[in-house]
Structures are given as C-alpha cells and as structure tokens.
Tab-separated table of N, CA and C in Angstrom:
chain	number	residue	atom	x	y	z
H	11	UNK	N	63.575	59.520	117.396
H	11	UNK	CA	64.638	58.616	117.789
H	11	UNK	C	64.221	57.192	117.451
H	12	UNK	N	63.346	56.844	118.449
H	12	UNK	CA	62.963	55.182	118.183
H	12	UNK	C	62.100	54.662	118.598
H	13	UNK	N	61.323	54.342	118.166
H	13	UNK	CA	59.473	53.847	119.051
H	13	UNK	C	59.833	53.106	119.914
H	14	UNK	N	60.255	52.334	119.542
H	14	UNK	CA	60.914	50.987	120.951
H	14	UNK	C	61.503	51.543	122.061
H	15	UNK	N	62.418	52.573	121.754
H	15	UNK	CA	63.221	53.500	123.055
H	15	UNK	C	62.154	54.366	123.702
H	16	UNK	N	61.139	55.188	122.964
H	16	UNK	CA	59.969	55.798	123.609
H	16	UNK	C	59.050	54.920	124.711
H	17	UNK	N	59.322	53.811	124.416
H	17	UNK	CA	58.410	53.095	125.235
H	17	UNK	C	59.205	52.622	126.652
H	18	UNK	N	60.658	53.058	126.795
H	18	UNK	CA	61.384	53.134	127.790
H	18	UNK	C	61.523	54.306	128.638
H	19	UNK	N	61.181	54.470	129.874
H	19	UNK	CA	61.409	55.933	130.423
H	19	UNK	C	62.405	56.269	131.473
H	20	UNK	N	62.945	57.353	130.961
H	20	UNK	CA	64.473	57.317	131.351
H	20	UNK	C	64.800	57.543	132.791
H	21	UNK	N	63.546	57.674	133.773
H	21	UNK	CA	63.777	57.218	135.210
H	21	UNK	C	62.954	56.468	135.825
H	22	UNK	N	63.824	55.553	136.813
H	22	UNK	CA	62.652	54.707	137.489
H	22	UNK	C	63.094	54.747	138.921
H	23	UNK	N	62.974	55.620	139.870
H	23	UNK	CA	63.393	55.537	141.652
H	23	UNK	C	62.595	55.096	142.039
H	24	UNK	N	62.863	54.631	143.161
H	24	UNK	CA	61.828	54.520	144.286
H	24	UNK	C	62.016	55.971	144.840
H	25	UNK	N	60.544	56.429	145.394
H	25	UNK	CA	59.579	57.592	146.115
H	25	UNK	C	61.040	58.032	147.115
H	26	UNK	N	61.186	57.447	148.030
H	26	UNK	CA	62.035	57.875	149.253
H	26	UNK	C	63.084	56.855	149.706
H	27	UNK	N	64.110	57.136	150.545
H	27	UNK	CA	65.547	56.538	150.629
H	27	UNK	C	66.403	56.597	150.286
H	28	UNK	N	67.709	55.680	150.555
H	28	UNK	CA	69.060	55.672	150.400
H	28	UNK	C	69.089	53.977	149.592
H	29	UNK	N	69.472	54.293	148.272
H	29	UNK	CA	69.416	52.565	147.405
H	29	UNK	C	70.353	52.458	146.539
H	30	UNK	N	70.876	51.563	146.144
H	30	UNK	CA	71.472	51.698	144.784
H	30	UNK	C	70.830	51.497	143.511
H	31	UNK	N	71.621	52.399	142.553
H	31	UNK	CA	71.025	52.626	141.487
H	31	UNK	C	72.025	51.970	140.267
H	32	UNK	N	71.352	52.007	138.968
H	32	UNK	CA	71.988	51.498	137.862
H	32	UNK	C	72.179	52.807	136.665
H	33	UNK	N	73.152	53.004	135.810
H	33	UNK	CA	73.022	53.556	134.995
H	33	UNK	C	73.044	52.301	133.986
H	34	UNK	N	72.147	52.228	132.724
H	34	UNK	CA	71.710	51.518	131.555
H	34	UNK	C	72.127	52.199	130.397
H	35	UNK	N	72.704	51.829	128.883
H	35	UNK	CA	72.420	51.959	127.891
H	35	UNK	C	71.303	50.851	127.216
H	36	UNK	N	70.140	51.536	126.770
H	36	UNK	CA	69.873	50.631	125.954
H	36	UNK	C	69.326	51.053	124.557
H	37	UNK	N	69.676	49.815	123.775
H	37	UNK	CA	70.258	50.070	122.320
H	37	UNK	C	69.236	49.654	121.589
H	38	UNK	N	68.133	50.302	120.649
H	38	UNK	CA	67.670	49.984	119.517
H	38	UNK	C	68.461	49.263	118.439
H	39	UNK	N	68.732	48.244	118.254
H	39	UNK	CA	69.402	47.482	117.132
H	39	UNK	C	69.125	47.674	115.890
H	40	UNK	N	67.697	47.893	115.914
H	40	UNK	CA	67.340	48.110	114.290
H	40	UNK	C	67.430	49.519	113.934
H	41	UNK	N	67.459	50.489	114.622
H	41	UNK	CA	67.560	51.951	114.228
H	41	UNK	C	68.861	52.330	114.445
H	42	UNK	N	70.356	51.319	115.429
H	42	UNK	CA	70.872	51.949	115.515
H	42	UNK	C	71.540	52.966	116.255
H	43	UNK	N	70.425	53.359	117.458
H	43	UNK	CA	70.259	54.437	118.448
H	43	UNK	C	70.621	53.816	119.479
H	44	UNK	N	70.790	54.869	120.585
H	44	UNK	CA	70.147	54.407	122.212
H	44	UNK	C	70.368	55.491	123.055
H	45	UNK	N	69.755	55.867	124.106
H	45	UNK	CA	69.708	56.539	125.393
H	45	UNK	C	69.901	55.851	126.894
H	46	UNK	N	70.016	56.455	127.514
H	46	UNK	CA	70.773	56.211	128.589
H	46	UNK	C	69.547	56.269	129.720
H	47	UNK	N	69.470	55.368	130.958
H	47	UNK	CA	68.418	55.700	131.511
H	47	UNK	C	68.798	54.930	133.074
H	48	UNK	N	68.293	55.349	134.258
H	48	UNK	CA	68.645	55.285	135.419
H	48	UNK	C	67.432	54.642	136.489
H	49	UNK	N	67.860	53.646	136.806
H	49	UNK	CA	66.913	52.868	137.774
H	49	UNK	C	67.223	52.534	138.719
H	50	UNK	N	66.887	52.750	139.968
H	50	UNK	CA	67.339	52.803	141.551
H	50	UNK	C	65.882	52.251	142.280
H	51	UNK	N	66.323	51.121	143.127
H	51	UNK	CA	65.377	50.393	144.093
H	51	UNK	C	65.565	50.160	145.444
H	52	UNK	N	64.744	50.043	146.329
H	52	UNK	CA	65.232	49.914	147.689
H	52	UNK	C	64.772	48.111	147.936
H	53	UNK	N	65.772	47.753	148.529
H	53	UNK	CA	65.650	46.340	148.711
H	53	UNK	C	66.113	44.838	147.704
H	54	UNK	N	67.466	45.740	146.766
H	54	UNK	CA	68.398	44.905	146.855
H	54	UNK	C	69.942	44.938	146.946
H	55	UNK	N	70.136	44.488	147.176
H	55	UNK	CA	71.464	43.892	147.952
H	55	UNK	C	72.752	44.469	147.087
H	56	UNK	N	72.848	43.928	145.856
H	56	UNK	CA	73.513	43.838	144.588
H	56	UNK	C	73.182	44.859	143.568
H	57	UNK	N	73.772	45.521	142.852
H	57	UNK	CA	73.478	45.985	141.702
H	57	UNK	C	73.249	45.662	140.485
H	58	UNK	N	73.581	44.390	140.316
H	58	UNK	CA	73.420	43.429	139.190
H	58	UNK	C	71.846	42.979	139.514
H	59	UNK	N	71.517	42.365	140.562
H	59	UNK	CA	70.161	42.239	141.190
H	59	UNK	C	69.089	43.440	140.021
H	60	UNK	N	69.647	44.645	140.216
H	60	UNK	CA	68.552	45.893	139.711
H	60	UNK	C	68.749	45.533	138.014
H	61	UNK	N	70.059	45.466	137.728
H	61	UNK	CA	70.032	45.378	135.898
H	61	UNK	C	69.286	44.498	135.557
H	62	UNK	N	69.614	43.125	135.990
H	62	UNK	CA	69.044	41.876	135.890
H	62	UNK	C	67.214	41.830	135.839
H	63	UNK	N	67.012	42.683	136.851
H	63	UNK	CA	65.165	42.936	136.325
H	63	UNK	C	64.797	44.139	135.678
H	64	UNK	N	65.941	45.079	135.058
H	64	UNK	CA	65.486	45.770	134.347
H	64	UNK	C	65.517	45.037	132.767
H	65	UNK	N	66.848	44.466	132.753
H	65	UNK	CA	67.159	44.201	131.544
H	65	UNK	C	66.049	42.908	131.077
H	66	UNK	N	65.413	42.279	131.979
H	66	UNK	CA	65.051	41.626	131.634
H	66	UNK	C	63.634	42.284	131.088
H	67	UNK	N	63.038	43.001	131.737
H	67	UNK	CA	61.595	43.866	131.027
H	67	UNK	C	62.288	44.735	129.269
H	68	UNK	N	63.128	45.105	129.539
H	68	UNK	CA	63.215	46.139	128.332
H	68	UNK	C	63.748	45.019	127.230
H	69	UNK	N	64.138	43.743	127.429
H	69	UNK	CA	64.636	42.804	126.345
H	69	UNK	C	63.479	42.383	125.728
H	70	UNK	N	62.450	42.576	126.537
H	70	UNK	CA	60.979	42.238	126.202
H	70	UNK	C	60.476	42.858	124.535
H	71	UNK	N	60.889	44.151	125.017
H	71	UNK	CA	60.608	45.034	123.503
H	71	UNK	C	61.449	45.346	122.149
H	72	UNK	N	60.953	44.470	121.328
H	72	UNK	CA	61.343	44.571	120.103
H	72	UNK	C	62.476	45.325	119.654
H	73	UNK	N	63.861	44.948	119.220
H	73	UNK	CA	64.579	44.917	118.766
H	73	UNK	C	65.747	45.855	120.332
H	74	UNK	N	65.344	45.662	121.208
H	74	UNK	CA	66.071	46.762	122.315
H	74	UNK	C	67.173	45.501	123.361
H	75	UNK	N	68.196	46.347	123.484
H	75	UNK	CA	69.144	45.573	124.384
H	75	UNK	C	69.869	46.341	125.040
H	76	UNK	N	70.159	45.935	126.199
H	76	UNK	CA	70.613	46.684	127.498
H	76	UNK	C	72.173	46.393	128.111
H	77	UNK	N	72.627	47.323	127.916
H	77	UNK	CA	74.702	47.265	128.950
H	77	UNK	C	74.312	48.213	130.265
H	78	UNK	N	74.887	47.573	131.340
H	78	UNK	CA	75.150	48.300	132.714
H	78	UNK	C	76.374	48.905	132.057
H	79	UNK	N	76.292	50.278	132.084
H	79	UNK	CA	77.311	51.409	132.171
H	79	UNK	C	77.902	51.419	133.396
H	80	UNK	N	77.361	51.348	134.601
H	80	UNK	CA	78.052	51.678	135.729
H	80	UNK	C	76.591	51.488	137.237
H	81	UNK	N	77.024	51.796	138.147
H	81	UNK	CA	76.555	52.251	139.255
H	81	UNK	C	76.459	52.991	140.685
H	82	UNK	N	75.733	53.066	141.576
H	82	UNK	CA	76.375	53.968	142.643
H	82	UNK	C	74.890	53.627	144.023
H	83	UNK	N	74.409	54.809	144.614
H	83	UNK	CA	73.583	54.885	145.777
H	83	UNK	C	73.136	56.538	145.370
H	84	UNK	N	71.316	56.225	145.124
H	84	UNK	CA	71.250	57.418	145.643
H	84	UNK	C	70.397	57.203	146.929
H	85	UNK	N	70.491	58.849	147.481
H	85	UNK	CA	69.255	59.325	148.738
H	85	UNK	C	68.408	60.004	147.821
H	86	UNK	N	67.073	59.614	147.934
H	86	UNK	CA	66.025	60.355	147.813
H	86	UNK	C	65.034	61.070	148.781
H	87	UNK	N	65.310	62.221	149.343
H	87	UNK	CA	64.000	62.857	150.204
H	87	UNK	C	63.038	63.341	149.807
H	88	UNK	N	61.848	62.736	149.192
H	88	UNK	CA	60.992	63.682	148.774
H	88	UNK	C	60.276	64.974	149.606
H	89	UNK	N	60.694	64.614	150.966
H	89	UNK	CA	59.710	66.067	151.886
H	89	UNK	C	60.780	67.167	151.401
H	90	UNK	N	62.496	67.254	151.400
H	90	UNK	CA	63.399	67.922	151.260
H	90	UNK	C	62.995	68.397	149.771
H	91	UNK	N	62.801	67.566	149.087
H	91	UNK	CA	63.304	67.857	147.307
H	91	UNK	C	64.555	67.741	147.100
H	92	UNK	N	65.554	66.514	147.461
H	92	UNK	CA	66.785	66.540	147.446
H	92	UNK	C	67.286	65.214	146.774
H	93	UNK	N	67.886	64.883	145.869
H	93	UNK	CA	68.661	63.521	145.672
H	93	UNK	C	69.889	63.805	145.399
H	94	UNK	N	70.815	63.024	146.461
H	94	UNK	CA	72.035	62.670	146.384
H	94	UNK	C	72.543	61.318	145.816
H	95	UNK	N	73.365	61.485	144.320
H	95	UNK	CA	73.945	60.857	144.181
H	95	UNK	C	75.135	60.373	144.281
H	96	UNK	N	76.217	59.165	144.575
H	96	UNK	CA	77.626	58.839	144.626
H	96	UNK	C	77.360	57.580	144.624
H	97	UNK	N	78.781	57.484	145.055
H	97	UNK	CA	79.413	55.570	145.170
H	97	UNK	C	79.894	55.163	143.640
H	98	UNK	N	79.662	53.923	144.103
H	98	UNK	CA	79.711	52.586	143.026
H	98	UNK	C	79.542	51.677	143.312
H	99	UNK	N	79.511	50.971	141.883
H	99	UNK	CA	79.229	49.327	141.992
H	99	UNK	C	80.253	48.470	141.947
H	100	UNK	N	80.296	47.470	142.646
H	100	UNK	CA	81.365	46.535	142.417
H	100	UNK	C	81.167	45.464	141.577
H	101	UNK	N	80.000	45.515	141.455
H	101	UNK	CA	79.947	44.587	140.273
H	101	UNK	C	80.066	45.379	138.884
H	102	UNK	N	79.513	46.996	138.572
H	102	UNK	CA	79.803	47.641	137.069
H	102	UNK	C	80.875	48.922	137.396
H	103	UNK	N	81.234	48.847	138.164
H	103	UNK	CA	82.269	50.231	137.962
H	103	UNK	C	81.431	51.631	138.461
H	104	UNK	N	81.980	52.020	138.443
H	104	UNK	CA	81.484	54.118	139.046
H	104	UNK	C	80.667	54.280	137.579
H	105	UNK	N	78.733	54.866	137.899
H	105	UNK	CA	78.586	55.204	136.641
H	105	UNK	C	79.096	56.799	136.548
H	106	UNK	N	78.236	57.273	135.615
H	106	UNK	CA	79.144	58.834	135.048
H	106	UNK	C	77.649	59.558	136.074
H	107	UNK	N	78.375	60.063	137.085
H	107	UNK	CA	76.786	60.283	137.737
H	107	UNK	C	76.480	61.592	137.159
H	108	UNK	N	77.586	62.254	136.503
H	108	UNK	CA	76.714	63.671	136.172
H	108	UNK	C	75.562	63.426	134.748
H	109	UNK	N	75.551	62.486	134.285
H	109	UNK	CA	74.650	62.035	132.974
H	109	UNK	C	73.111	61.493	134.197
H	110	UNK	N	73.428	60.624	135.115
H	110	UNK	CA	72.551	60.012	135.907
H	110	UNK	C	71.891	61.426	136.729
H	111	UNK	N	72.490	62.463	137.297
H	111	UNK	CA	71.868	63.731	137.397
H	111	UNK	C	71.086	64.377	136.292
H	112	UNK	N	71.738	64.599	135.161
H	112	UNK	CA	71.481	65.139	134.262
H	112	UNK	C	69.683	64.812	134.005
H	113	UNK	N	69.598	63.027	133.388
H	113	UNK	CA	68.429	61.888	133.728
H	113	UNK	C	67.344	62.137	134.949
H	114	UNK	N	68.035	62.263	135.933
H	114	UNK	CA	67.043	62.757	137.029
H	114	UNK	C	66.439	64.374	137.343
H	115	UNK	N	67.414	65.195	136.806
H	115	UNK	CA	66.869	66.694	136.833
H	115	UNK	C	65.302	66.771	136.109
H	116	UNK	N	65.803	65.985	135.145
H	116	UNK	CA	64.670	65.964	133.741
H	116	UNK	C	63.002	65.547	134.632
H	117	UNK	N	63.540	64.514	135.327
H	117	UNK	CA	62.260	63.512	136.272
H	117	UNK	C	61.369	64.855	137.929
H	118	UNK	N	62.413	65.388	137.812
H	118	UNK	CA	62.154	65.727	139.110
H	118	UNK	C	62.543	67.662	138.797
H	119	UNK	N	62.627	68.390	138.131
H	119	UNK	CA	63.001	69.591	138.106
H	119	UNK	C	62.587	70.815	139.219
H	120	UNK	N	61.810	69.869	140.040
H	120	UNK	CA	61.662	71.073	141.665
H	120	UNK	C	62.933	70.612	142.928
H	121	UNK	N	63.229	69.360	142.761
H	121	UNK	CA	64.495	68.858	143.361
H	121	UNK	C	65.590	69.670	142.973
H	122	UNK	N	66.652	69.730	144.465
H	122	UNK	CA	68.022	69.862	144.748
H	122	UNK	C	68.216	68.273	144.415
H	123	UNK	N	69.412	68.218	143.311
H	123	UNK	CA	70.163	66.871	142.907
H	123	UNK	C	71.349	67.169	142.429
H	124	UNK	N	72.467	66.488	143.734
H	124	UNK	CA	73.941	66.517	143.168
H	124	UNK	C	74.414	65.353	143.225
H	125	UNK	N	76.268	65.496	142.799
H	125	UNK	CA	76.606	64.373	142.815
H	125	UNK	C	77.611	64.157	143.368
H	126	UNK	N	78.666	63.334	144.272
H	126	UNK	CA	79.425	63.325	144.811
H	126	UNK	C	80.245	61.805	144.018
H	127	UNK	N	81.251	62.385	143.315
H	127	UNK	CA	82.264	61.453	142.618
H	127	UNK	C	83.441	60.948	143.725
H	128	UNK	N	82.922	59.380	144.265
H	128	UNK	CA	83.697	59.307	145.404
H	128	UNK	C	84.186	57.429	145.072
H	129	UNK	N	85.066	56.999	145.222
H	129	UNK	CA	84.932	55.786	144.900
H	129	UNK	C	85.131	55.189	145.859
C-alpha cells in the first residue's frame, strides 16, 4: 500500500471506559491511497479535540493527510472483552461504525464488539 500509511496504526483506544472516538481517513498524496483508522480517548470533551491531536501527529509524516469521516462513543471493558460502539459527533456527523468495528475486531479479536446506529 504505502510506507507512510504503514507507519500509521489503524487503532488507538484507551485500555478501559466510555469516550469518544474519531473515525479518520488518511491519505497518502503521493501514492494516491488511504485507509481508514479509529482513535478514541478518555478525557476530552469534543471530538474535534481527538482529530486535532491526531491529525496533527500523522501530518507529521511525509506526504500523509487526514479528513474526520465521522464520530461517536465507545465503552471499552477490558475484564468483559466487550466494546460498544454508537452515537455521534456534532461536530463530524455519525461515523460508519460498522467500518470502525470492522478496525477494532482486527485490534482486539478475543473481544465481543458491536455497534449500535443511534443518532
């Protein structure tokens, strides 16, 4: 795909809680490409807050640029093995949470992870 995109990894949660999360495209310019990738933090407020320090690390790397697709809240239990995703953002719209599942199955494949499309 793209050395620059390899050096991006397509999940970033926090361990345990209830936070909001971001769905990201980000775009190799010079190849052309991009993948989709999901970052959820506990302790901010905003969802723009989370793009805003993602986008700002991954602008870092050579030829790569970043769109908020969307957002939502997940729960993470790690004693359960469970993440629940839903919601949205009011600042990017409902992301596509079954792609943001899809992203997290990959991270976590001993987890129960669904999604609840609720606006």
């Amino acid at each position: 795909m793209s050395e620059s995109l390899d050096k991006v990894p397509d999940v970033d949660i926090d361990d345990h809680g209830k936070f909001k999360y971001v769905l990201i495209k980000v775009f190799d310019e010079r190849k052309n490409v991009f993948k989709h990738i999901v970052r959820g933090y506990l302790g901010h407020e905003r969802h723009y807050e989370i793009y805003r320090e993602v986008a700002f690390k991954v602008d870092t790397i050579r030829d790569l640029r970043t769109s908020c697709v969307g957002g939502g809240k997940i729960e993470h239990d790690p004693d359960k093995k469970t993440i629940k995703v839903y919601g949205y953002s009011v600042d990017f719209g409902m992301a596509d949470h079954e792609l943001s599942v899809s992203l997290l199955k990959k991270k976590y494949p001993d987890h129960t992870i669904i999604h609840i499309d609720e606006s």
